[in-house]
Short mmCIF file of C-alpha atoms in Angstrom, two decimals:
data_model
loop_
_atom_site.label_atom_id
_atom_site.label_comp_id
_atom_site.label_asym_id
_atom_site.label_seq_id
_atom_site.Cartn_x
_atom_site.Cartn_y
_atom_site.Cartn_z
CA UNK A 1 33.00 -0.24 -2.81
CA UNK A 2 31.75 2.52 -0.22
CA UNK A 3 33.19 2.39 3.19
CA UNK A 4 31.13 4.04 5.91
CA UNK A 5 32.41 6.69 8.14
CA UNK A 6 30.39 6.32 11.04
CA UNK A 7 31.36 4.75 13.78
CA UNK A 8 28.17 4.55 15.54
CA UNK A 9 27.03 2.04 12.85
CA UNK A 10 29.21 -0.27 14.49
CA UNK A 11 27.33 -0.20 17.27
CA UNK A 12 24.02 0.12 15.50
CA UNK A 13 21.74 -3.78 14.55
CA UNK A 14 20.66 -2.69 11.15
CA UNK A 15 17.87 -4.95 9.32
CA UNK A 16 18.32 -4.58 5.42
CA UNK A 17 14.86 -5.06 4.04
CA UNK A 18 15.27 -5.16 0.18
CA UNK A 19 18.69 -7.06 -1.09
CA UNK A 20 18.45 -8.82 -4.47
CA UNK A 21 20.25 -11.61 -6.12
CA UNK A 22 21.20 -11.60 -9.42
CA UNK A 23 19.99 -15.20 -10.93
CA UNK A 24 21.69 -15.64 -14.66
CA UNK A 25 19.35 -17.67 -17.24
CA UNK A 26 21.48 -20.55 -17.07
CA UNK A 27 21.54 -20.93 -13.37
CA UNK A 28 17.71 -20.78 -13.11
CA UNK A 29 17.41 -23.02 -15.50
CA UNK A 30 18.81 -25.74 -13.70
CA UNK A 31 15.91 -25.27 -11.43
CA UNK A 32 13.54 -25.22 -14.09
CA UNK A 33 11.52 -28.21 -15.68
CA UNK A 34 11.12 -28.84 -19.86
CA UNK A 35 10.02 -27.54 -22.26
CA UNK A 36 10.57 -24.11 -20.04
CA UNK A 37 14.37 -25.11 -19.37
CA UNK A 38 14.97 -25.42 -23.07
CA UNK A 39 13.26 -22.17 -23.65
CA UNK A 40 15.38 -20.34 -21.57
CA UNK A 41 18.82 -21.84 -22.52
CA UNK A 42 18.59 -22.81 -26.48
CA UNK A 43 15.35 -20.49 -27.95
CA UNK A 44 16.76 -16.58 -29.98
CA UNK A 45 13.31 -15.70 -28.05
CA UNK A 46 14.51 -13.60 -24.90
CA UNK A 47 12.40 -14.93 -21.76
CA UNK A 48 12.95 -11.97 -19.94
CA UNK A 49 11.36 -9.04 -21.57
CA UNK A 50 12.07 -5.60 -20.54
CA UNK A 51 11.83 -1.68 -21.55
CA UNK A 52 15.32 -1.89 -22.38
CA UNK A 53 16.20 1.64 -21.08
CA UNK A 54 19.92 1.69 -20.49
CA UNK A 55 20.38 1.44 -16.52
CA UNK A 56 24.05 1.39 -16.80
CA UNK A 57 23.98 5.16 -17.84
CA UNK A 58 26.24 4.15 -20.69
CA UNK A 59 28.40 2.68 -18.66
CA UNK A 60 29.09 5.61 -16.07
CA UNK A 61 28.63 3.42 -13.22
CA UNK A 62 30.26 0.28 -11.85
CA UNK A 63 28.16 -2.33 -12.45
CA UNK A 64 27.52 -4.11 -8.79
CA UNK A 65 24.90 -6.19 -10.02
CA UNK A 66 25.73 -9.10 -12.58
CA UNK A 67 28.24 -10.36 -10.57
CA UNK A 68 26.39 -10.40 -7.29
CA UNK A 69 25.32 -14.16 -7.67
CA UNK A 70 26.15 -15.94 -4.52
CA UNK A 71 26.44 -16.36 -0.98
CA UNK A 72 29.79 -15.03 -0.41
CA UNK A 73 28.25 -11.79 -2.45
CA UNK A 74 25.98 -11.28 0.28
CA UNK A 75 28.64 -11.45 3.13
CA UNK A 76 31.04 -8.82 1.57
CA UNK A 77 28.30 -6.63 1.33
CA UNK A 78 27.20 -7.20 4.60
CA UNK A 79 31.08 -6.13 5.85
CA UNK A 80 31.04 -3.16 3.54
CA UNK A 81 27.35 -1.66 4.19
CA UNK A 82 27.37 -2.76 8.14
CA UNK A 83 24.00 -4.70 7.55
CA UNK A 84 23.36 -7.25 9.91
CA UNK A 85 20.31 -9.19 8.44
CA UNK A 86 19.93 -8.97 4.68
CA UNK A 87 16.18 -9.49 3.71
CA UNK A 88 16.88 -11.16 0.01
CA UNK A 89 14.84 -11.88 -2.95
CA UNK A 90 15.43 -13.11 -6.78
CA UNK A 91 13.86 -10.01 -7.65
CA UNK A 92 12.65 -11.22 -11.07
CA UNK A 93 9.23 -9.62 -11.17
CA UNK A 94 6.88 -12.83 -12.52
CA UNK A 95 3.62 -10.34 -13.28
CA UNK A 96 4.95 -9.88 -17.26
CA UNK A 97 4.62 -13.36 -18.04
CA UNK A 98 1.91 -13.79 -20.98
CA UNK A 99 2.36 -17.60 -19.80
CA UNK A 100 0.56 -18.42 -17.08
CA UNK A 101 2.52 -21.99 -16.69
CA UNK A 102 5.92 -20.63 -17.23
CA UNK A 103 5.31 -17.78 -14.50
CA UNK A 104 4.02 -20.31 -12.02
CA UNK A 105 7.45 -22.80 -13.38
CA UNK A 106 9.20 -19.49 -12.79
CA UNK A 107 7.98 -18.87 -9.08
CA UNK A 108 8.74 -22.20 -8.29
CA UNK A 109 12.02 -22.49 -9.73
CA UNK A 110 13.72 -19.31 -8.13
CA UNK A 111 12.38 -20.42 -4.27
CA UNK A 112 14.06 -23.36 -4.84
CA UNK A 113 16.72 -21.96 -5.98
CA UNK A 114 16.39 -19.54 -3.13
CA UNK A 115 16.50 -22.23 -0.54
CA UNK A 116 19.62 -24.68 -2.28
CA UNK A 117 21.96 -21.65 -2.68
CA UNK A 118 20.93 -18.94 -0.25
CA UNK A 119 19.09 -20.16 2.74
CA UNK A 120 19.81 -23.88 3.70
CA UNK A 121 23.46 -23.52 4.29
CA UNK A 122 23.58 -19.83 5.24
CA UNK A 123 22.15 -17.80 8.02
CA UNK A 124 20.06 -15.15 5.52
CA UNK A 125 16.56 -14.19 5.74
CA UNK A 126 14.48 -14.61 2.24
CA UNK A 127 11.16 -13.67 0.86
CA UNK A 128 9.53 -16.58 -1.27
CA UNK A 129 8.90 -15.40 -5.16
CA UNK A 130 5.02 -15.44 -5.99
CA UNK A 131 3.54 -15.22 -9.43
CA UNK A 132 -0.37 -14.12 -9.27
CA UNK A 133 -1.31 -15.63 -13.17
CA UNK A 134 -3.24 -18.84 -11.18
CA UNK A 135 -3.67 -17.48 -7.70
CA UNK A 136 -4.86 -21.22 -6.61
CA UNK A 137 -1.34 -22.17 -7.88
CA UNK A 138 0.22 -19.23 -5.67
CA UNK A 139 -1.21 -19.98 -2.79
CA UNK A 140 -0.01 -23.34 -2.89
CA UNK A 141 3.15 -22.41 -2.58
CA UNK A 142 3.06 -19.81 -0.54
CA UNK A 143 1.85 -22.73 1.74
CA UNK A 144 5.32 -25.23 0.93
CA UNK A 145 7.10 -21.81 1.40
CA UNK A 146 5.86 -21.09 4.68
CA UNK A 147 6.77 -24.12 6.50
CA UNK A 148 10.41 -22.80 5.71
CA UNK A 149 11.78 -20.70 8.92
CA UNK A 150 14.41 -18.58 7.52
CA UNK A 151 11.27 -17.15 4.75
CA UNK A 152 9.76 -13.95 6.13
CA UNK A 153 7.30 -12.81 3.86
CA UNK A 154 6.22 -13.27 -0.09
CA UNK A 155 7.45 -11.07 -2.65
CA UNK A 156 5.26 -9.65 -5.24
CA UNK A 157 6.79 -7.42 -8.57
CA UNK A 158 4.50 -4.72 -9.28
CA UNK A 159 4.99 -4.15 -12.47
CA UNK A 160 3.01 -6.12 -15.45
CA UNK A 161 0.68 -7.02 -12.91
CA UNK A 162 -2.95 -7.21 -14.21
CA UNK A 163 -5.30 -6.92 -13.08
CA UNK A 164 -4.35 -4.59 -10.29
CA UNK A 165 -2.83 -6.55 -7.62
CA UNK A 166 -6.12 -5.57 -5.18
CA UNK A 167 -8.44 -7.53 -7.38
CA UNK A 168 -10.37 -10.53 -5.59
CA UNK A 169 -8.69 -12.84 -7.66
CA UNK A 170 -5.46 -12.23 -6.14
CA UNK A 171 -7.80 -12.83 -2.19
CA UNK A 172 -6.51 -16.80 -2.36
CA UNK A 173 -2.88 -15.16 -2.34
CA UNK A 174 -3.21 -13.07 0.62
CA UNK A 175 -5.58 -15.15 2.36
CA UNK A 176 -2.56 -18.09 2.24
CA UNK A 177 -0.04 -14.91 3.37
CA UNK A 178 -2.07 -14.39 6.59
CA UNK A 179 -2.75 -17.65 7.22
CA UNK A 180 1.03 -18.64 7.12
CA UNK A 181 1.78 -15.43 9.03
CA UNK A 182 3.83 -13.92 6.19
CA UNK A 183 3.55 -10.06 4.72
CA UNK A 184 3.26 -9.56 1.38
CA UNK A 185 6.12 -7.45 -0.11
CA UNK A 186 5.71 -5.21 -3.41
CA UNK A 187 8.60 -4.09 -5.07
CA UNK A 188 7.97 -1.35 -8.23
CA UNK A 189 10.74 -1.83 -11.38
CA UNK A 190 12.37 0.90 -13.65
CA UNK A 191 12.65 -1.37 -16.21
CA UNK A 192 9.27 -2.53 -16.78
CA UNK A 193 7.57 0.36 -17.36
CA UNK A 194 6.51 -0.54 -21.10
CA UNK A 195 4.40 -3.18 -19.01
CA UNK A 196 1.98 -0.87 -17.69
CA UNK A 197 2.45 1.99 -19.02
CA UNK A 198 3.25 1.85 -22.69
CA UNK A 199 2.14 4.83 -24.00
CA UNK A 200 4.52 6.78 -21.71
CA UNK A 201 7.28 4.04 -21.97
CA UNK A 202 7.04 5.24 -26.51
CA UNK A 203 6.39 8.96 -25.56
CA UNK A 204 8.85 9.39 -23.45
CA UNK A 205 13.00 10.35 -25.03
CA UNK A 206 15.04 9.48 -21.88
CA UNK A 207 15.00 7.10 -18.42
CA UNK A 208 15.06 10.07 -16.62
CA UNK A 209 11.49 10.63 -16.67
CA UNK A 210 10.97 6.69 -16.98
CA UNK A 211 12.62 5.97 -13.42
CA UNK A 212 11.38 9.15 -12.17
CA UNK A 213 7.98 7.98 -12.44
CA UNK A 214 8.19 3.83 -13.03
CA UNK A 215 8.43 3.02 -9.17
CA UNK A 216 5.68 5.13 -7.91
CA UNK A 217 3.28 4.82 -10.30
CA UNK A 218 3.59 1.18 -10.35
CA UNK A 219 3.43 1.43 -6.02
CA UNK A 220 0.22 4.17 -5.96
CA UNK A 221 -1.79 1.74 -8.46
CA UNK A 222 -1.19 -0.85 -5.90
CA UNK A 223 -1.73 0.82 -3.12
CA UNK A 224 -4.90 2.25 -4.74
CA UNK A 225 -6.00 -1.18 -5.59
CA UNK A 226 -5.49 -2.90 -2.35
CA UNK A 227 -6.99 -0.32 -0.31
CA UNK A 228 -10.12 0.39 -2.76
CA UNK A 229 -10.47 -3.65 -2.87
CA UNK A 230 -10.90 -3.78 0.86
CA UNK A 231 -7.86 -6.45 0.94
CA UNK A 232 -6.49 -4.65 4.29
CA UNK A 233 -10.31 -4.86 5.95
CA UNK A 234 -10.41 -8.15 4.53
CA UNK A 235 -7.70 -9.64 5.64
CA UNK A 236 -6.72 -7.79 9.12
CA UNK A 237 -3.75 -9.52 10.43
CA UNK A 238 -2.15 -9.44 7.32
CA UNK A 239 1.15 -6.75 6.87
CA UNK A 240 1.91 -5.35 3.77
CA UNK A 241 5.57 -3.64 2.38
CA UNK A 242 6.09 -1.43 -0.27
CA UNK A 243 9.85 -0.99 -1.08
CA UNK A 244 11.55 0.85 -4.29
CA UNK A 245 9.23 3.92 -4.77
CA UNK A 246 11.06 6.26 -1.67
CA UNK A 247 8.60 7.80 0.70
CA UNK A 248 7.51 11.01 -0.25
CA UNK A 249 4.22 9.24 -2.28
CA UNK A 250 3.18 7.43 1.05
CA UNK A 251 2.00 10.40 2.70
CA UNK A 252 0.60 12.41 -0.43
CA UNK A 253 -1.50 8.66 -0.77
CA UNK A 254 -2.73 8.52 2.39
CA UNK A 255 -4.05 11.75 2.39
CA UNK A 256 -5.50 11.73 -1.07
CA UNK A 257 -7.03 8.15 -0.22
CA UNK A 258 -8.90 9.95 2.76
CA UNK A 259 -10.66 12.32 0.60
CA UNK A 260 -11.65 10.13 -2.01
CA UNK A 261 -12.72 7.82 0.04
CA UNK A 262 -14.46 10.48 2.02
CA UNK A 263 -16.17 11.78 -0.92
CA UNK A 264 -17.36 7.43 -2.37
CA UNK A 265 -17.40 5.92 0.88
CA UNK A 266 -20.23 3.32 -0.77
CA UNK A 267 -17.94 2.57 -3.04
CA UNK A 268 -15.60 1.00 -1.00
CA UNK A 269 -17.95 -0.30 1.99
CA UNK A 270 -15.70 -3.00 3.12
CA UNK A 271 -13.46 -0.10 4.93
CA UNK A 272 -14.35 0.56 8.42
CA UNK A 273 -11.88 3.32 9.13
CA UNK A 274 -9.75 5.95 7.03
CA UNK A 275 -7.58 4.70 4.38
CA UNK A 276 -4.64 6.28 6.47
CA UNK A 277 -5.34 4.06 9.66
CA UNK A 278 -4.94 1.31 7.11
CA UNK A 279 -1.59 2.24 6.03
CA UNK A 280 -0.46 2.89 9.30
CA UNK A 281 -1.92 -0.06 11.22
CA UNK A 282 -1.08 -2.33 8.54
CA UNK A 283 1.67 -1.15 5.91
CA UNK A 284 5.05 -0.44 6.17
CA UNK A 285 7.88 1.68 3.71
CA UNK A 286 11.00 0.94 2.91
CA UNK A 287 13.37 3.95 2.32
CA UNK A 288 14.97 3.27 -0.73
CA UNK A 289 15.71 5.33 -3.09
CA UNK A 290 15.08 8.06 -0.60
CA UNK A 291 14.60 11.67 -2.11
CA UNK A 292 16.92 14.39 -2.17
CA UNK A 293 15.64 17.16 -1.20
CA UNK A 294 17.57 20.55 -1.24
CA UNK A 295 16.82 21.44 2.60
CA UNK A 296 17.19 18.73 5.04
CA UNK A 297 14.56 19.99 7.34
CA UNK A 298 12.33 18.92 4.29
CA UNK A 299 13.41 15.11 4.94
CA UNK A 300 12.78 15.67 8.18
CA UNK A 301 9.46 16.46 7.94
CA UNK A 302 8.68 14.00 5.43
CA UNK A 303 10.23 11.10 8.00
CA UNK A 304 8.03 12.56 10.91
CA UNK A 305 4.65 12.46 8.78
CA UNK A 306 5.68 8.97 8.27
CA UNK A 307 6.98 8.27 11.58
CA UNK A 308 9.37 5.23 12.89
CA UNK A 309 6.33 2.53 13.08
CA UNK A 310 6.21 2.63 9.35
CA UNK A 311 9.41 3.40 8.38
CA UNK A 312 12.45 0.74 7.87
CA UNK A 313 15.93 0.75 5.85
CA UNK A 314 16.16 -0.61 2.79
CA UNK A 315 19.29 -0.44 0.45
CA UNK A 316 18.51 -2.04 -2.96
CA UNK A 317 21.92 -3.44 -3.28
CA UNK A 318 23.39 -4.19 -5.36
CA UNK A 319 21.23 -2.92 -7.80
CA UNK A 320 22.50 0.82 -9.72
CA UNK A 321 19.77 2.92 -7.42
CA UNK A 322 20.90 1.60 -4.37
CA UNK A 323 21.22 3.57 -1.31
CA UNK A 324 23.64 3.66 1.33
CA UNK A 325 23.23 3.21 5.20
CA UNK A 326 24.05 6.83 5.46
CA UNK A 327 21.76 7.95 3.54
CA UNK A 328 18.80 7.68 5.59
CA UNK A 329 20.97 7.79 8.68
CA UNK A 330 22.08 11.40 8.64
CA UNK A 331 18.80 12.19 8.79
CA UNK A 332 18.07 9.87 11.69
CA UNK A 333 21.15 10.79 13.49
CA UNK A 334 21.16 14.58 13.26
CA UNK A 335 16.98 14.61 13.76
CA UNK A 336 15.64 12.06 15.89
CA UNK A 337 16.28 10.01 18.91
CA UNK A 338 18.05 6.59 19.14
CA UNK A 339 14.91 5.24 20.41
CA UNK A 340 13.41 6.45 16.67
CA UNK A 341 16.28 5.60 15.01
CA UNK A 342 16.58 2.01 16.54
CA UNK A 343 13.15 1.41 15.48
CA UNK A 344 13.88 2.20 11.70
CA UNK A 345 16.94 0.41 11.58
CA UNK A 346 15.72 -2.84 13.33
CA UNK A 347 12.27 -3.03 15.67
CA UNK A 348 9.72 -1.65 12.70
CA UNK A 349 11.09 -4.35 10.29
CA UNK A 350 11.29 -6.66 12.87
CA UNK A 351 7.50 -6.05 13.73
CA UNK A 352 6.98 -6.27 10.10
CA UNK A 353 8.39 -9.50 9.54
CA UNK A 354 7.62 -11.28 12.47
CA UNK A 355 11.24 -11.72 12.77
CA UNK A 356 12.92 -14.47 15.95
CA UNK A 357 16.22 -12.94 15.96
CA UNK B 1 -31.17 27.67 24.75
CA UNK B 2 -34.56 29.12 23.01
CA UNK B 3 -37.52 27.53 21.62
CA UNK B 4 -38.59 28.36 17.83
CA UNK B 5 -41.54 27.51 16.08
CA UNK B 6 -40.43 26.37 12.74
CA UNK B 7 -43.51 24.27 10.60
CA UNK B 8 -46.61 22.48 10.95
CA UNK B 9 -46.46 18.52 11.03
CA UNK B 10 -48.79 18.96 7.90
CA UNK B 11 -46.35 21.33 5.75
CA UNK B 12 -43.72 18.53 6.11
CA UNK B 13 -44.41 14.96 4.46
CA UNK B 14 -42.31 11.84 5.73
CA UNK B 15 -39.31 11.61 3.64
CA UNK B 16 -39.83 15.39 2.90
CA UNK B 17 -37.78 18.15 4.62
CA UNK B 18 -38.03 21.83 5.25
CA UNK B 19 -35.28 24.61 5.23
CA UNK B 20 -35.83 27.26 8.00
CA UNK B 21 -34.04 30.23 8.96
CA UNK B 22 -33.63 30.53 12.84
CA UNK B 23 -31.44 32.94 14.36
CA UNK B 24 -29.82 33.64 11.24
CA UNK B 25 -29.05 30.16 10.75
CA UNK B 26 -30.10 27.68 7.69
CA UNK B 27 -31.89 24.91 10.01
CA UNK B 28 -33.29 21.85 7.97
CA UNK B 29 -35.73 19.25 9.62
CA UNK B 30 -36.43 16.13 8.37
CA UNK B 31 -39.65 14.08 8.59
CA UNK B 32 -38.55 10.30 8.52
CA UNK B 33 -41.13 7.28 9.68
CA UNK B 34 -42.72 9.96 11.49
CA UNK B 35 -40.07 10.89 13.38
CA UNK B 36 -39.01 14.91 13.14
CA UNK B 37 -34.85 15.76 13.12
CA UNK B 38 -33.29 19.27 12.97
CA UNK B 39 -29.72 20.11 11.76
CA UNK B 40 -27.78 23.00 10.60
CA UNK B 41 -27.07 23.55 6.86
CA UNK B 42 -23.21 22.81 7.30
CA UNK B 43 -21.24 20.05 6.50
CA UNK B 44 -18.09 19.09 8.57
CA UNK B 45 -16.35 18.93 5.25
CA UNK B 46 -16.11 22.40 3.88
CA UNK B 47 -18.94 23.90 5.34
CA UNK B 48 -21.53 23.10 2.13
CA UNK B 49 -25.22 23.16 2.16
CA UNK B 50 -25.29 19.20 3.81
CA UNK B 51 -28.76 19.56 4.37
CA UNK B 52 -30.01 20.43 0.72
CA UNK B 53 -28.15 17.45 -1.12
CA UNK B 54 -30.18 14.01 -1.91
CA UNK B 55 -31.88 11.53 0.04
CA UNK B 56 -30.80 8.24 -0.55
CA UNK B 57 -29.45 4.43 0.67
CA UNK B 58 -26.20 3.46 0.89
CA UNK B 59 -24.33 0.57 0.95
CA UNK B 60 -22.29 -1.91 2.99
CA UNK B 61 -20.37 -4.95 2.46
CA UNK B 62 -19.40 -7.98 4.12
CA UNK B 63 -16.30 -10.53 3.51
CA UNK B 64 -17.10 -14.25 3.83
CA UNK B 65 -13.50 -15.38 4.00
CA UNK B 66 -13.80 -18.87 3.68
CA UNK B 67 -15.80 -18.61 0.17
CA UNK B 68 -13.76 -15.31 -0.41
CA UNK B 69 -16.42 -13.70 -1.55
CA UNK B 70 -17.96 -10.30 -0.78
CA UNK B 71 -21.67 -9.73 -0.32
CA UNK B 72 -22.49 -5.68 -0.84
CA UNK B 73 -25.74 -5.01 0.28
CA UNK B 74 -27.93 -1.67 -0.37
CA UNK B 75 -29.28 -0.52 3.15
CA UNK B 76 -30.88 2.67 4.70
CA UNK B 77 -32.88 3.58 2.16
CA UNK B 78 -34.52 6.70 2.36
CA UNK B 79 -32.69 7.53 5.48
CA UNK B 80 -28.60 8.63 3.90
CA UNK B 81 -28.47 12.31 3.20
CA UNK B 82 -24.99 13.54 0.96
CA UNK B 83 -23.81 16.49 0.94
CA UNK B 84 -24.15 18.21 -2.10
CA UNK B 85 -20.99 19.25 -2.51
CA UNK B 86 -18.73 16.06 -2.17
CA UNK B 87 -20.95 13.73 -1.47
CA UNK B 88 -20.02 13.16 1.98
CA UNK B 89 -22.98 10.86 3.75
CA UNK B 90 -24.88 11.78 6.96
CA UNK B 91 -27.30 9.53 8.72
CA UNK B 92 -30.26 11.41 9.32
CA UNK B 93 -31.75 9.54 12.10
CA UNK B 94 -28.01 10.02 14.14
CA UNK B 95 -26.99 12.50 12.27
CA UNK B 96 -23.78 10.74 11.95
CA UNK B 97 -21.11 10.97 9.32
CA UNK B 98 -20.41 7.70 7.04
CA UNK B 99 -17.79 9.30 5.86
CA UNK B 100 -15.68 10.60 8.65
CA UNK B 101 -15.65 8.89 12.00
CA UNK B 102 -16.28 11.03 15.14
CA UNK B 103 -18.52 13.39 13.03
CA UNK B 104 -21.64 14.70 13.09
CA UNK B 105 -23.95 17.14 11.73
CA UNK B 106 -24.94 19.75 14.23
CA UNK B 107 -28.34 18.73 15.64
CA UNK B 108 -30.81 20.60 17.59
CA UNK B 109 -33.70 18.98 19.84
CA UNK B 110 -36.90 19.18 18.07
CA UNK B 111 -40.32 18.11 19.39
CA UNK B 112 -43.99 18.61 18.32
CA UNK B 113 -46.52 20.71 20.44
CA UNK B 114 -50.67 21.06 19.17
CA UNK B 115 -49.14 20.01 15.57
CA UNK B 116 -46.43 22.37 16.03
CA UNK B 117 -42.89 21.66 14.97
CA UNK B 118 -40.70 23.55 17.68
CA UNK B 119 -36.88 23.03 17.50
CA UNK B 120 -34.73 24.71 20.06
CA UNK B 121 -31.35 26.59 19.51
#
């Protein structure tokens, strides 16, 4: 496990916005009501379809993530990584589901289990799972969900989703995620690429270009969607997070979103301002997995287009992409102030989530 | 500032516009609901002809959020001029830009003397 060498960390409140659980079949299944239960536990039929790419890299990397199950998980990684307040989720993203009544059985299932193993007896901050296949459905329980303190937004895979996660059907979902004062959270997975992008996902001979490319694709066509949709303009007091894709596509977006939108403004009529004052009045980007450029002053640059009211810290864990604390924070420490940096690590997602701490 | 004369009211039908040269410069003016307006040929974009792209409408759009529904409506018809470059929308009456806040084309006064079109620079 990574120890960190900075002392000022110790000193430092840092708000982890993306930390998954890792829910085995059989444990969700206990949450789970027949004939989907059975399904899960007794049928050759795998459940949980994925791209298979091999995210293990053949084994060259410890494997963090099937044993990260429980509560006690959470705490040791909270010791090693110095994060304060984990932001979890089950991660499972529910959009792949050909079944519209085993997604919504799905969605239910893992906030349950969310709230008898995670949040009733511990001190953790969650996001509540929502499945968009009957939106009527999601925004019912976004609505049980909300009444639950320690949940601070709704989490939304964006991968499988169709349509595009903009589309007015989806407007019940976010309409019930402003109402109960809750952002809506999009996370982008490697491993479902084949999902919406299948010709790639055959053409395609190794993950390098898959995870290279999964995460922000999946992020853009959401982004795309929800601003060309109008959901921001129609729904103004509602936040929304994009985690998993890095941050070097938010400011290439929000640029290219001005001039197309410049160019078919009567397209999109429901906007009353630039797509970029959208995203920056009403998005925010977690860091994670943050690029690598080969000059720092690049990063730099790239943090300051962004700037600290978007930006917040996000480490994955404990999934094989993760990134450390210090990742982000050399930047922060060697480049901006504490005022900036204090922001990233814990105002901005505080803003973001609405958070009592 | 100097005053040209530019047209007759009778060379320039409503909803029709004339291109000018003033001063060197490409100066179109409009004839809408009898009302005359002069801009320069330059959009705020990239500096294309503005003022020789297509007349048209445009549209807006407004949420209901209880019935979550949208309502677009086609409006200003007649009175939307796109550049013909990119397409980006001016309001001809303002002048205005649709497409980028705080933008406008470049207007002149214009104002009609013995059936004389005179816009000043």
């Amino acid at each position: 496990m990574a120890q960190t060498s900075s002392h000022a960390l110790a000193d430092t409140t840092v708000i982890d916005t993306d930390v998954h659980i890792t829910v085995e079949e059989e444990t969700i299944a206990e949450y789970l009501d027949e004939p989907y239960r059975s399904s899960i536990l007794d049928s050759p039929h795998p459940v949980f379809p994925s791209s298979s790419w091999d995210q293990r890299m053949g084994g060259k990397i410890d494997d963090h993530f099937s044993t990260f199950t429980g509560p006690a998980d959470i705490r040791q990684f909270q010791s090693d990584f110095n994060i304060d307040y984990p932001i979890i989720n089950t991660f499972e993203p529910l959009g792949k589901f050909s079944q519209p009544d085993l997604a919504m059985s799905l969605m239910r299932a893992y906030n349950d289990l969310l709230m008898d193993r995670f949040l009733d007896d511990y001190d953790f901050l969650g996001l509540a799972a929502v499945a968009t296949q009957k939106p009527a459905e999601a925004a019912e329980e976004i609505d049980r969900m909300g009444d639950e303190d320690q949940i601070v937004g709704i989490y939304l895979g964006t991968s499988g989703e169709y349509p595009p996660l903009g589309d007015p059907s989806n407007d019940p979902i976010y309409k019930a995620a402003e109402d109960n004062g809750l952002p809506v959270v999009f996370h982008g997975n490697g491993d479902e690429f084949m999902f919406d992008f299948p010709h790639h996902n055959k053409g395609f001979n190794n993950y390098f270009e898959v995870q290279t490319l999964g995460h922000p694709w999946q992020q853009m066509a959401t982004m795309s969607s929800l601003i060309g949709e109008g959901v921001p303009a129609k729904f103004p007091d509602l936040d929304f997070v994009f985690l998993e894709a890095g941050i070097g596509w938010v400011p290439y977006m929000m640029h290219r979103m001005n001039k197309i939108y410049r160019m078919r403004r009567s397209e999109v009529p429901l906007l009353e301002k630039s797509p970029e004052e959208y995203v920056r009045d009403q998005f925010y980007i977690g860091s994670q997995p943050l690029g690598e450029p080969n000059g720092a002053e690049d990063m730099k640059r790239m943090i300051e287009t962004l700037g600290a009211d978007l930006l917040m810290f996000a480490t994955d864990y404990p999934h094989w992409d993760f990134d450390h604390l210090e990742e982000l924070d050399k930047y922060l420490q060697h480049y901006f102030s504490e005022e900036e940096r204090q922001k990233i690590l814990y105002e901005t997602p505080v803003e973001a989530f609405n958070l009592d701490l | 500032m100097s005053e040209h004369t530019v047209s007759t009211v009778d060379e320039i039908q409503d909803g029709e516009r004339k291109l000018v040269e003033v001063e060197g410069r490409e100066i179109a003016i409009f004839r809408l609901d009898g009302e005359f307006y002069a801009y320069t040929n330059w959009c705020a974009h990239q500096g294309g002809p503005a003022c020789e792209g297509s007349v048209t409408g445009t549209r807006n759009a407004e949420f209901d959020r209880e019935e979550l529904e949208t309502d677009l409506e086609w409006c200003k018809e007649d009175e939307i001029l796109n550049c013909p470059w990119h397409g980006w929308e001016y309001d001809i009456p303002s002048g205005d830009c649709l497409s980028r806040d705080g933008t406008k084309l470049p207007g002149h006064p214009v104002k009609v003397e013995e059936q004389e079109i005179i816009v000043s620079l």
